PDB file of C-alpha atoms and ligand atoms in Angstrom:
ATOM      1  CA  MET A   1       5.839 -21.717 -48.118  1.00  0.00           C
ATOM      2  CA  ASP A   2       2.448 -22.934 -49.266  1.00  0.00           C
ATOM      3  CA  ARG A   3       1.497 -21.296 -52.533  1.00  0.00           C
ATOM      4  CA  ARG A   4      -1.778 -23.144 -52.992  1.00  0.00           C
ATOM      5  CA  ASN A   5      -4.945 -21.306 -53.934  1.00  0.00           C
ATOM      6  CA  THR A   6      -7.873 -21.042 -51.526  1.00  0.00           C
ATOM      7  CA  LEU A   7     -11.609 -21.162 -51.986  1.00  0.00           C
ATOM      8  CA  GLY A   8     -13.661 -18.105 -51.063  1.00  0.00           C
ATOM      9  CA  ILE A   9     -17.382 -18.481 -50.312  1.00  0.00           C
ATOM     10  CA  ASP A  10     -19.762 -15.587 -49.753  1.00  0.00           C
ATOM     11  CA  ILE A  11     -23.227 -16.447 -48.413  1.00  0.00           C
ATOM     12  CA  GLY A  12     -25.711 -13.597 -48.675  1.00  0.00           C
ATOM     13  CA  GLY A  13     -29.429 -13.378 -47.985  1.00  0.00           C
ATOM     14  CA  SER A  14     -30.196 -13.779 -51.674  1.00  0.00           C
ATOM     15  CA  ARG A  15     -27.055 -15.089 -53.435  1.00  0.00           C
ATOM     16  CA  ILE A  16     -24.291 -17.608 -52.735  1.00  0.00           C
ATOM     17  CA  ARG A  17     -20.988 -16.999 -54.513  1.00  0.00           C
ATOM     18  CA  ALA A  18     -17.796 -19.020 -54.591  1.00  0.00           C
ATOM     19  CA  ALA A  19     -14.426 -18.554 -56.248  1.00  0.00           C
ATOM     20  CA  VAL A  20     -10.990 -20.085 -56.396  1.00  0.00           C
ATOM     21  CA  VAL A  21      -8.647 -17.277 -55.375  1.00  0.00           C
ATOM     22  CA  SER A  22      -4.883 -17.060 -55.790  1.00  0.00           C
ATOM     23  CA  PRO A  23      -2.592 -16.072 -52.887  1.00  0.00           C
ATOM     24  CA  GLU A  24      -2.350 -12.657 -54.598  1.00  0.00           C
ATOM     25  CA  GLY A  25      -6.110 -12.169 -54.419  1.00  0.00           C
ATOM     26  CA  SER A  26      -6.976 -12.861 -58.068  1.00  0.00           C
ATOM     27  CA  LEU A  27     -10.238 -14.608 -58.849  1.00  0.00           C
ATOM     28  CA  LEU A  28      -9.375 -17.667 -60.956  1.00  0.00           C
ATOM     29  CA  THR A  29     -12.942 -18.955 -61.232  1.00  0.00           C
ATOM     30  CA  ARG A  30     -16.294 -17.699 -59.996  1.00  0.00           C
ATOM     31  CA  ALA A  31     -19.755 -19.215 -59.677  1.00  0.00           C
ATOM     32  CA  GLU A  32     -22.983 -18.206 -58.029  1.00  0.00           C
ATOM     33  CA  GLY A  33     -26.441 -19.448 -57.141  1.00  0.00           C
ATOM     34  CA  VAL A  34     -29.545 -18.602 -55.147  1.00  0.00           C
ATOM     35  CA  THR A  35     -29.652 -18.787 -51.334  1.00  0.00           C
ATOM     36  CA  PRO A  36     -32.632 -20.852 -50.133  1.00  0.00           C
ATOM     37  CA  ALA A  37     -33.156 -18.310 -47.380  1.00  0.00           C
ATOM     38  CA  ARG A  38     -36.517 -19.655 -46.182  1.00  0.00           C
ATOM     39  CA  ALA A  39     -35.341 -23.283 -46.018  1.00  0.00           C
ATOM     40  CA  SER A  40     -33.244 -25.187 -43.474  1.00  0.00           C
ATOM     41  CA  GLY A  41     -29.580 -24.624 -42.729  1.00  0.00           C
ATOM     42  CA  ASP A  42     -28.793 -27.949 -44.385  1.00  0.00           C
ATOM     43  CA  ALA A  43     -30.542 -26.787 -47.569  1.00  0.00           C
ATOM     44  CA  VAL A  44     -28.261 -23.754 -47.604  1.00  0.00           C
ATOM     45  CA  VAL A  45     -25.222 -25.999 -47.177  1.00  0.00           C
ATOM     46  CA  GLU A  46     -26.421 -28.142 -50.093  1.00  0.00           C
ATOM     47  CA  ALA A  47     -26.759 -25.020 -52.250  1.00  0.00           C
ATOM     48  CA  VAL A  48     -23.268 -23.915 -51.180  1.00  0.00           C
ATOM     49  CA  ALA A  49     -21.860 -27.301 -52.186  1.00  0.00           C
ATOM     50  CA  GLN A  50     -23.423 -26.985 -55.649  1.00  0.00           C
ATOM     51  CA  VAL A  51     -21.949 -23.526 -56.205  1.00  0.00           C
ATOM     52  CA  VAL A  52     -18.580 -24.750 -54.946  1.00  0.00           C
ATOM     53  CA  THR A  53     -18.644 -27.666 -57.390  1.00  0.00           C
ATOM     54  CA  GLN A  54     -19.087 -25.187 -60.243  1.00  0.00           C
ATOM     55  CA  ALA A  55     -16.386 -22.876 -58.927  1.00  0.00           C
ATOM     56  CA  MET A  56     -13.919 -25.758 -58.567  1.00  0.00           C
ATOM     57  CA  GLN A  57     -14.157 -26.955 -62.173  1.00  0.00           C
ATOM     58  CA  GLY A  58     -10.591 -27.658 -63.167  1.00  0.00           C
ATOM     59  CA  HIS A  59      -9.263 -27.411 -59.586  1.00  0.00           C
ATOM     60  CA  ALA A  60      -8.807 -30.639 -57.614  1.00  0.00           C
ATOM     61  CA  VAL A  61      -9.698 -30.516 -53.908  1.00  0.00           C
ATOM     62  CA  GLY A  62      -6.080 -31.366 -53.055  1.00  0.00           C
ATOM     63  CA  SER A  63      -4.821 -28.348 -54.975  1.00  0.00           C
ATOM     64  CA  LEU A  64      -6.534 -26.006 -52.494  1.00  0.00           C
ATOM     65  CA  LEU A  65      -5.265 -24.933 -49.082  1.00  0.00           C
ATOM     66  CA  GLY A  66      -8.740 -24.597 -47.575  1.00  0.00           C
ATOM     67  CA  ALA A  67     -11.942 -22.575 -47.725  1.00  0.00           C
ATOM     68  CA  GLY A  68     -13.013 -19.290 -46.155  1.00  0.00           C
ATOM     69  CA  VAL A  69     -16.709 -18.561 -45.725  1.00  0.00           C
ATOM     70  CA  GLY A  70     -18.196 -15.118 -45.160  1.00  0.00           C
ATOM     71  CA  ALA A  71     -21.806 -15.118 -43.941  1.00  0.00           C
ATOM     72  CA  PRO A  72     -24.193 -12.603 -42.372  1.00  0.00           C
ATOM     73  CA  GLY A  73     -24.080 -12.369 -38.589  1.00  0.00           C
ATOM     74  CA  PRO A  74     -24.502 -12.515 -35.821  1.00  0.00           C
ATOM     75  CA  LEU A  75     -22.341 -15.586 -35.855  1.00  0.00           C
ATOM     76  CA  ASP A  76     -19.706 -17.076 -33.603  1.00  0.00           C
ATOM     77  CA  ALA A  77     -16.675 -16.993 -35.839  1.00  0.00           C
ATOM     78  CA  LEU A  78     -14.523 -18.828 -33.293  1.00  0.00           C
ATOM     79  CA  GLN A  79     -16.934 -21.768 -32.870  1.00  0.00           C
ATOM     80  CA  GLY A  80     -18.113 -21.688 -36.480  1.00  0.00           C
ATOM     81  CA  LEU A  81     -21.780 -21.190 -35.559  1.00  0.00           C
ATOM     82  CA  ALA A  82     -24.417 -19.116 -37.318  1.00  0.00           C
ATOM     83  CA  LEU A  83     -26.318 -17.770 -34.301  1.00  0.00           C
ATOM     84  CA  SER A  84     -29.393 -15.866 -35.474  1.00  0.00           C
ATOM     85  CA  THR A  85     -29.193 -14.437 -38.974  1.00  0.00           C
ATOM     86  CA  PRO A  86     -32.334 -12.357 -39.669  1.00  0.00           C
ATOM     87  CA  THR A  87     -32.129 -12.929 -43.434  1.00  0.00           C
ATOM     88  CA  ILE A  88     -31.665 -16.739 -43.437  1.00  0.00           C
ATOM     89  CA  ASP A  89     -34.259 -18.779 -41.526  1.00  0.00           C
ATOM     90  CA  GLY A  90     -32.097 -21.902 -41.141  1.00  0.00           C
ATOM     91  CA  PHE A  91     -29.263 -20.053 -39.439  1.00  0.00           C
ATOM     92  CA  ARG A  92     -30.308 -20.501 -35.808  1.00  0.00           C
ATOM     93  CA  ASP A  93     -27.446 -21.880 -33.730  1.00  0.00           C
ATOM     94  CA  PHE A  94     -26.431 -23.784 -36.832  1.00  0.00           C
ATOM     95  CA  PRO A  95     -22.933 -25.357 -37.088  1.00  0.00           C
ATOM     96  CA  LEU A  96     -22.311 -23.747 -40.463  1.00  0.00           C
ATOM     97  CA  ARG A  97     -18.532 -24.074 -40.620  1.00  0.00           C
ATOM     98  CA  ASP A  98     -18.411 -27.808 -39.906  1.00  0.00           C
ATOM     99  CA  ARG A  99     -21.373 -28.616 -42.158  1.00  0.00           C
ATOM    100  CA  ILE A 100     -19.747 -26.824 -45.080  1.00  0.00           C
ATOM    101  CA  ALA A 101     -16.377 -28.454 -44.353  1.00  0.00           C
ATOM    102  CA  GLY A 102     -18.080 -31.854 -44.408  1.00  0.00           C
ATOM    103  CA  ALA A 103     -19.889 -31.095 -47.652  1.00  0.00           C
ATOM    104  CA  ILE A 104     -16.924 -29.779 -49.620  1.00  0.00           C
ATOM    105  CA  GLY A 105     -14.054 -31.771 -48.122  1.00  0.00           C
ATOM    106  CA  LEU A 106     -11.808 -28.812 -47.268  1.00  0.00           C
ATOM    107  CA  ARG A 107     -10.578 -27.244 -44.048  1.00  0.00           C
ATOM    108  CA  THR A 108     -12.987 -24.369 -43.561  1.00  0.00           C
ATOM    109  CA  LEU A 109     -12.997 -21.078 -41.687  1.00  0.00           C
ATOM    110  CA  LEU A 110     -16.147 -19.034 -40.993  1.00  0.00           C
ATOM    111  CA  ASP A 111     -16.297 -15.305 -40.436  1.00  0.00           C
ATOM    112  CA  HIS A 112     -18.737 -12.419 -40.761  1.00  0.00           C
ATOM    113  CA  ASP A 113     -19.282 -11.115 -44.256  1.00  0.00           C
ATOM    114  CA  GLY A 114     -18.291  -7.653 -43.009  1.00  0.00           C
ATOM    115  CA  HIS A 115     -15.018  -8.973 -41.589  1.00  0.00           C
ATOM    116  CA  ALA A 116     -14.297 -10.877 -44.801  1.00  0.00           C
ATOM    117  CA  ALA A 117     -14.916  -7.835 -46.996  1.00  0.00           C
ATOM    118  CA  ALA A 118     -12.843  -5.641 -44.673  1.00  0.00           C
ATOM    119  CA  TYR A 119      -9.999  -8.139 -44.886  1.00  0.00           C
ATOM    120  CA  GLY A 120     -10.223  -8.219 -48.669  1.00  0.00           C
ATOM    121  CA  GLU A 121     -10.132  -4.433 -48.971  1.00  0.00           C
ATOM    122  CA  TRP A 122      -7.248  -4.300 -46.512  1.00  0.00           C
ATOM    123  CA  GLN A 123      -5.140  -6.951 -48.212  1.00  0.00           C
ATOM    124  CA  PHE A 124      -5.894  -6.192 -51.844  1.00  0.00           C
ATOM    125  CA  GLY A 125      -8.121  -3.136 -52.160  1.00  0.00           C
ATOM    126  CA  ALA A 126      -8.525   0.455 -51.026  1.00  0.00           C
ATOM    127  CA  GLY A 127      -7.092  -0.143 -47.549  1.00  0.00           C
ATOM    128  CA  ARG A 128      -3.889  -1.780 -48.684  1.00  0.00           C
ATOM    129  CA  GLY A 129      -0.773  -0.767 -46.773  1.00  0.00           C
ATOM    130  CA  HIS A 130      -2.594   0.789 -43.794  1.00  0.00           C
ATOM    131  CA  HIS A 131      -2.280  -0.512 -40.242  1.00  0.00           C
ATOM    132  CA  ASN A 132      -5.612   0.888 -39.124  1.00  0.00           C
ATOM    133  CA  MET A 133      -8.666   0.762 -41.313  1.00  0.00           C
ATOM    134  CA  VAL A 134     -12.399   0.794 -40.826  1.00  0.00           C
ATOM    135  CA  TYR A 135     -14.515  -0.732 -43.549  1.00  0.00           C
ATOM    136  CA  VAL A 136     -18.225   0.006 -43.773  1.00  0.00           C
ATOM    137  CA  THR A 137     -20.607  -1.527 -46.284  1.00  0.00           C
ATOM    138  CA  VAL A 138     -23.930   0.200 -46.840  1.00  0.00           C
ATOM    139  CA  SER A 139     -26.456  -1.897 -48.731  1.00  0.00           C
ATOM    140  CA  THR A 140     -29.500  -3.798 -47.408  1.00  0.00           C
ATOM    141  CA  GLY A 141     -27.936  -3.318 -43.988  1.00  0.00           C
ATOM    142  CA  ILE A 142     -24.811  -1.664 -42.659  1.00  0.00           C
ATOM    143  CA  GLY A 143     -21.922  -3.957 -41.806  1.00  0.00           C
ATOM    144  CA  GLY A 144     -18.223  -3.693 -41.515  1.00  0.00           C
ATOM    145  CA  GLY A 145     -14.960  -4.670 -39.995  1.00  0.00           C
ATOM    146  CA  ALA A 146     -11.956  -3.014 -38.460  1.00  0.00           C
ATOM    147  CA  ILE A 147      -8.245  -3.524 -38.897  1.00  0.00           C
ATOM    148  CA  VAL A 148      -6.606  -2.411 -35.653  1.00  0.00           C
ATOM    149  CA  ASP A 149      -2.815  -2.196 -35.386  1.00  0.00           C
ATOM    150  CA  GLY A 150      -2.357  -4.422 -38.398  1.00  0.00           C
ATOM    151  CA  ARG A 151      -4.833  -7.161 -37.438  1.00  0.00           C
ATOM    152  CA  LEU A 152      -8.477  -7.872 -38.016  1.00  0.00           C
ATOM    153  CA  GLN A 153     -10.282  -7.028 -34.805  1.00  0.00           C
ATOM    154  CA  ARG A 154     -12.330 -10.025 -33.683  1.00  0.00           C
ATOM    155  CA  GLY A 155     -13.697  -9.455 -30.170  1.00  0.00           C
ATOM    156  CA  ARG A 156     -15.646 -11.860 -28.013  1.00  0.00           C
ATOM    157  CA  ARG A 157     -16.951 -14.779 -30.103  1.00  0.00           C
ATOM    158  CA  GLY A 158     -15.510 -12.982 -33.118  1.00  0.00           C
ATOM    159  CA  MET A 159     -18.438 -10.564 -33.103  1.00  0.00           C
ATOM    160  CA  ALA A 160     -16.607  -7.214 -33.168  1.00  0.00           C
ATOM    161  CA  ALA A 161     -17.473  -4.286 -35.415  1.00  0.00           C
ATOM    162  CA  HIS A 162     -21.219  -4.670 -35.887  1.00  0.00           C
ATOM    163  CA  VAL A 163     -21.026  -1.013 -36.799  1.00  0.00           C
ATOM    164  CA  GLY A 164     -24.535  -0.831 -38.239  1.00  0.00           C
ATOM    165  CA  HIS A 165     -26.037  -1.337 -34.804  1.00  0.00           C
ATOM    166  CA  MET A 166     -24.688   1.756 -33.118  1.00  0.00           C
ATOM    167  CA  THR A 167     -27.730   3.600 -31.758  1.00  0.00           C
ATOM    168  CA  LEU A 168     -27.700   7.075 -33.284  1.00  0.00           C
ATOM    169  CA  LEU A 169     -31.302   8.102 -32.616  1.00  0.00           C
ATOM    170  CA  PRO A 170     -32.723   6.606 -29.401  1.00  0.00           C
ATOM    171  CA  ASP A 171     -36.363   6.844 -30.482  1.00  0.00           C
ATOM    172  CA  GLY A 172     -35.725   6.384 -34.194  1.00  0.00           C
ATOM    173  CA  PRO A 173     -37.031   3.796 -36.647  1.00  0.00           C
ATOM    174  CA  VAL A 174     -36.814   0.184 -35.494  1.00  0.00           C
ATOM    175  CA  CYS A 175     -33.867  -1.740 -36.907  1.00  0.00           C
ATOM    176  CA  ASN A 176     -33.860  -5.321 -38.258  1.00  0.00           C
ATOM    177  CA  CYS A 177     -32.237  -6.234 -34.935  1.00  0.00           C
ATOM    178  CA  GLY A 178     -35.242  -4.897 -32.988  1.00  0.00           C
ATOM    179  CA  ASN A 179     -33.542  -1.858 -31.493  1.00  0.00           C
ATOM    180  CA  PRO A 180     -34.843   1.610 -32.364  1.00  0.00           C
ATOM    181  CA  GLY A 181     -32.517   4.060 -34.036  1.00  0.00           C
ATOM    182  CA  CYS A 182     -29.590   1.914 -35.196  1.00  0.00           C
ATOM    183  CA  TRP A 183     -27.369   3.456 -37.880  1.00  0.00           C
ATOM    184  CA  GLU A 184     -28.591   0.701 -40.217  1.00  0.00           C
ATOM    185  CA  ALA A 185     -32.238   1.677 -39.697  1.00  0.00           C
ATOM    186  CA  LEU A 186     -31.402   5.307 -40.474  1.00  0.00           C
ATOM    187  CA  ALA A 187     -29.001   5.047 -43.383  1.00  0.00           C
ATOM    188  CA  ALA A 188     -28.969   1.618 -45.086  1.00  0.00           C
ATOM    189  CA  GLY A 189     -30.509   1.042 -48.524  1.00  0.00           C
ATOM    190  CA  PRO A 190     -34.107   0.505 -47.371  1.00  0.00           C
ATOM    191  CA  ALA A 191     -34.093   3.808 -45.430  1.00  0.00           C
ATOM    192  CA  LEU A 192     -32.710   5.602 -48.477  1.00  0.00           C
ATOM    193  CA  THR A 193     -35.308   3.968 -50.732  1.00  0.00           C
ATOM    194  CA  ALA A 194     -38.110   5.032 -48.373  1.00  0.00           C
ATOM    195  CA  ALA A 195     -36.814   8.607 -48.291  1.00  0.00           C
ATOM    196  CA  ALA A 196     -36.479   8.583 -52.088  1.00  0.00           C
ATOM    197  CA  ARG A 197     -40.104   7.478 -52.500  1.00  0.00           C
ATOM    198  CA  ARG A 198     -41.391  10.110 -50.120  1.00  0.00           C
ATOM    199  CA  ALA A 199     -39.734  12.658 -52.400  1.00  0.00           C
ATOM    200  CA  GLY A 200     -41.176  11.146 -55.582  1.00  0.00           C
ATOM    201  CA  PHE A 201     -38.191   9.079 -56.775  1.00  0.00           C
ATOM    202  CA  SER A 202     -38.194   5.335 -57.389  1.00  0.00           C
ATOM    203  CA  ASP A 203     -35.038   4.549 -55.409  1.00  0.00           C
ATOM    204  CA  GLY A 204     -31.638   5.754 -54.295  1.00  0.00           C
ATOM    205  CA  GLU A 205     -30.079   5.399 -57.744  1.00  0.00           C
ATOM    206  CA  ALA A 206     -32.757   7.694 -59.159  1.00  0.00           C
ATOM    207  CA  VAL A 207     -32.026  10.183 -56.394  1.00  0.00           C
ATOM    208  CA  PHE A 208     -28.313  10.144 -57.188  1.00  0.00           C
ATOM    209  CA  ALA A 209     -28.942  10.606 -60.923  1.00  0.00           C
ATOM    210  CA  ALA A 210     -31.297  13.535 -60.323  1.00  0.00           C
ATOM    211  CA  ALA A 211     -28.955  15.081 -57.762  1.00  0.00           C
ATOM    212  CA  ARG A 212     -26.118  14.953 -60.301  1.00  0.00           C
ATOM    213  CA  ALA A 213     -28.383  16.926 -62.632  1.00  0.00           C
ATOM    214  CA  GLY A 214     -29.026  19.501 -59.895  1.00  0.00           C
ATOM    215  CA  ASP A 215     -32.565  18.551 -58.847  1.00  0.00           C
ATOM    216  CA  PRO A 216     -33.147  20.263 -55.454  1.00  0.00           C
ATOM    217  CA  GLY A 217     -35.508  17.562 -54.126  1.00  0.00           C
ATOM    218  CA  ALA A 218     -33.003  14.828 -54.908  1.00  0.00           C
ATOM    219  CA  MET A 219     -30.181  16.861 -53.439  1.00  0.00           C
ATOM    220  CA  ALA A 220     -32.128  17.197 -50.195  1.00  0.00           C
ATOM    221  CA  VAL A 221     -32.677  13.424 -49.953  1.00  0.00           C
ATOM    222  CA  ALA A 222     -28.999  12.798 -50.681  1.00  0.00           C
ATOM    223  CA  ALA A 223     -27.952  15.395 -48.117  1.00  0.00           C
ATOM    224  CA  ALA A 224     -30.063  13.732 -45.418  1.00  0.00           C
ATOM    225  CA  GLU A 225     -28.519  10.351 -46.260  1.00  0.00           C
ATOM    226  CA  ALA A 226     -25.032  11.845 -46.278  1.00  0.00           C
ATOM    227  CA  ARG A 227     -25.681  13.439 -42.902  1.00  0.00           C
ATOM    228  CA  TRP A 228     -26.494  10.097 -41.237  1.00  0.00           C
ATOM    229  CA  LEU A 229     -23.523   8.457 -42.902  1.00  0.00           C
ATOM    230  CA  GLY A 230     -21.252  11.252 -41.697  1.00  0.00           C
ATOM    231  CA  ILE A 231     -22.597  11.083 -38.150  1.00  0.00           C
ATOM    232  CA  GLY A 232     -21.897   7.350 -37.975  1.00  0.00           C
ATOM    233  CA  ILE A 233     -18.444   7.727 -39.461  1.00  0.00           C
ATOM    234  CA  VAL A 234     -17.524  10.391 -36.889  1.00  0.00           C
ATOM    235  CA  SER A 235     -18.216   7.889 -34.106  1.00  0.00           C
ATOM    236  CA  LEU A 236     -16.054   5.295 -35.862  1.00  0.00           C
ATOM    237  CA  LEU A 237     -13.206   7.807 -36.207  1.00  0.00           C
ATOM    238  CA  HIS A 238     -13.326   8.531 -32.504  1.00  0.00           C
ATOM    239  CA  VAL A 239     -13.493   4.859 -31.511  1.00  0.00           C
ATOM    240  CA  TYR A 240     -10.933   3.390 -33.908  1.00  0.00           C
ATOM    241  CA  SER A 241      -8.695   6.247 -35.048  1.00  0.00           C
ATOM    242  CA  PRO A 242      -8.243   4.647 -38.470  1.00  0.00           C
ATOM    243  CA  ASP A 243      -5.758   5.785 -41.112  1.00  0.00           C
ATOM    244  CA  ILE A 244      -8.512   5.389 -43.670  1.00  0.00           C
ATOM    245  CA  VAL A 245     -12.239   4.666 -43.854  1.00  0.00           C
ATOM    246  CA  VAL A 246     -13.247   2.469 -46.786  1.00  0.00           C
ATOM    247  CA  LEU A 247     -16.882   2.524 -47.891  1.00  0.00           C
ATOM    248  CA  GLY A 248     -18.478  -0.290 -49.896  1.00  0.00           C
ATOM    249  CA  GLY A 249     -21.974  -1.535 -50.723  1.00  0.00           C
ATOM    250  CA  GLY A 250     -24.545  -0.511 -53.294  1.00  0.00           C
ATOM    251  CA  VAL A 251     -25.397   2.840 -51.686  1.00  0.00           C
ATOM    252  CA  MET A 252     -21.803   3.905 -52.352  1.00  0.00           C
ATOM    253  CA  ASN A 253     -22.590   4.033 -56.075  1.00  0.00           C
ATOM    254  CA  GLY A 254     -23.671   7.497 -55.024  1.00  0.00           C
ATOM    255  CA  LEU A 255     -20.529   8.390 -53.091  1.00  0.00           C
ATOM    256  CA  ASP A 256     -19.726  11.187 -55.565  1.00  0.00           C
ATOM    257  CA  VAL A 257     -23.057  12.792 -54.628  1.00  0.00           C
ATOM    258  CA  LEU A 258     -22.834  11.976 -50.906  1.00  0.00           C
ATOM    259  CA  HIS A 259     -19.207  12.839 -50.262  1.00  0.00           C
ATOM    260  CA  PRO A 260     -19.395  16.655 -49.921  1.00  0.00           C
ATOM    261  CA  ALA A 261     -22.211  16.666 -47.341  1.00  0.00           C
ATOM    262  CA  MET A 262     -20.692  13.683 -45.550  1.00  0.00           C
ATOM    263  CA  SER A 263     -17.355  15.458 -45.304  1.00  0.00           C
ATOM    264  CA  SER A 264     -19.017  18.613 -43.957  1.00  0.00           C
ATOM    265  CA  GLU A 265     -20.740  16.546 -41.278  1.00  0.00           C
ATOM    266  CA  ILE A 266     -17.437  14.945 -40.333  1.00  0.00           C
ATOM    267  CA  ALA A 267     -15.700  18.328 -40.259  1.00  0.00           C
ATOM    268  CA  ALA A 268     -18.451  19.769 -38.070  1.00  0.00           C
ATOM    269  CA  ARG A 269     -18.540  16.930 -35.532  1.00  0.00           C
ATOM    270  CA  ALA A 270     -15.174  15.197 -35.320  1.00  0.00           C
ATOM    271  CA  MET A 271     -12.535  16.491 -32.940  1.00  0.00           C
ATOM    272  CA  PRO A 272      -9.998  18.455 -34.953  1.00  0.00           C
ATOM    273  CA  PRO A 273      -7.172  15.857 -35.092  1.00  0.00           C
ATOM    274  CA  PHE A 274      -9.596  13.307 -36.605  1.00  0.00           C
ATOM    275  CA  ARG A 275     -10.901  15.514 -39.403  1.00  0.00           C
ATOM    276  CA  ASP A 276      -8.235  14.781 -41.998  1.00  0.00           C
ATOM    277  CA  THR A 277      -8.881  11.013 -42.042  1.00  0.00           C
ATOM    278  CA  ARG A 278      -9.379   9.896 -45.630  1.00  0.00           C
ATOM    279  CA  VAL A 279     -12.786   8.465 -46.511  1.00  0.00           C
ATOM    280  CA  VAL A 280     -12.667   6.539 -49.793  1.00  0.00           C
ATOM    281  CA  ARG A 281     -14.676   4.117 -51.840  1.00  0.00           C
ATOM    282  CA  ALA A 282     -13.955   0.391 -51.699  1.00  0.00           C
ATOM    283  CA  SER A 283     -12.172  -0.889 -54.781  1.00  0.00           C
ATOM    284  CA  LEU A 284     -13.019  -4.618 -54.906  1.00  0.00           C
ATOM    285  CA  LEU A 285     -16.753  -3.894 -54.991  1.00  0.00           C
ATOM    286  CA  ASP A 286     -18.836  -7.094 -55.152  1.00  0.00           C
ATOM    287  CA  ASN A 287     -15.809  -9.344 -54.842  1.00  0.00           C
ATOM    288  CA  ALA A 288     -14.442  -7.977 -51.558  1.00  0.00           C
ATOM    289  CA  GLY A 289     -16.190 -10.650 -49.478  1.00  0.00           C
ATOM    290  CA  LEU A 290     -15.069 -13.529 -51.690  1.00  0.00           C
ATOM    291  CA  ILE A 291     -11.479 -12.357 -51.927  1.00  0.00           C
ATOM    292  CA  GLY A 292     -11.351 -11.538 -48.216  1.00  0.00           C
ATOM    293  CA  ALA A 293     -12.822 -14.881 -47.127  1.00  0.00           C
ATOM    294  CA  ALA A 294     -10.214 -16.649 -49.245  1.00  0.00           C
ATOM    295  CA  ALA A 295      -7.427 -14.506 -47.758  1.00  0.00           C
ATOM    296  CA  LEU A 296      -8.629 -15.211 -44.203  1.00  0.00           C
ATOM    297  CA  ALA A 297      -8.423 -18.931 -44.975  1.00  0.00           C
ATOM    298  CA  ARG A 298      -5.005 -18.495 -46.570  1.00  0.00           C
ATOM    299  CA  ASP A 299      -3.688 -16.826 -43.418  1.00  0.00           C
ATOM    300  CA  ALA A 300      -5.438 -19.203 -41.009  1.00  0.00           C
ATOM    301  CA  PHE A 301      -4.192 -22.330 -42.784  1.00  0.00           C
ATOM    302  CA  GLY A 302      -0.585 -21.308 -43.226  1.00  0.00           C
ATOM    303  CA  GLY A 303      -0.579 -20.012 -46.751  1.00  0.00           C
ATOM    304  CA  ASP A 304       2.090 -17.745 -48.083  1.00  0.00           C
ATOM    305  CA  ALA A 305       0.972 -14.106 -48.094  1.00  0.00           C
ATOM    306  CA  PRO A 306       2.290 -11.912 -50.869  1.00  0.00           C
ATOM    307  CA  ASP A 307       4.676  -9.166 -49.811  1.00  0.00           C
ATOM    308  CA  ALA A 308       2.728  -6.046 -48.852  1.00  0.00           C
TER     309      ALA A 308
HETATM  310 ZN1  LIG B 401     -29.751  -2.725 -35.213  1.00  0.00          ZN
END
């Protein structure tokens, strides 16, 4: 049994975070820095190495089992390649996994940030104990991951569960991926912000605050957002038949406001046996990706998982 800690690394479009994580999913250290998103892939790796050095203060390289990296897709998780990440210029067919491994001196695993966060929520958060779980994060984009029959679903090249790119409105607004009408283009943070501004609010948070106070304009914006979220979730229920749907990301700060209309949409559209699926908020919040990336590395490199 290998009880060593692992290193979790979360590369986002704006921030890089790293943490030493125990086999039980506790963050022992944590550090973060800025992602040089307009620079080369190697510049990003250099920034990762700096954040890792801070996170590893007091932990020798040999005391760690390995590193797990979560990064925005699309990426080839099996080959360790960042393929074409819209938010990071240097990630074009870039051998991210091996470059990071070389820079930090640890065995390294690469996976999508959505998969990593799903894994974290499944192992240690709101999805714990379930064999089938769909995780959806709604922030700048919509991402996610699915646990199917007790395993993280990977798919060809490890690219499964790009849930934000389901087309829900064929002639809708153009998504970051170039396709019109993706769920992400309709319901992620930027779409909510745009809808908020059209109704005279500064952003989604302002909409949620006003809706809590009963403002009809804010309630209408929130209801429209909740409707798109519900429509997307119904499709995920039908495809995956999860025990539970776990929702993370900044937009879910408003889940209390969104939940009633979202539930009505699900009740109206899902086939009856799917309607009682629980839809809950993620519990690890910002740390889901870090904790999940570390847990993926723990499991890939032969670490000892805690009893479920
Ligand atoms: Zn898309």
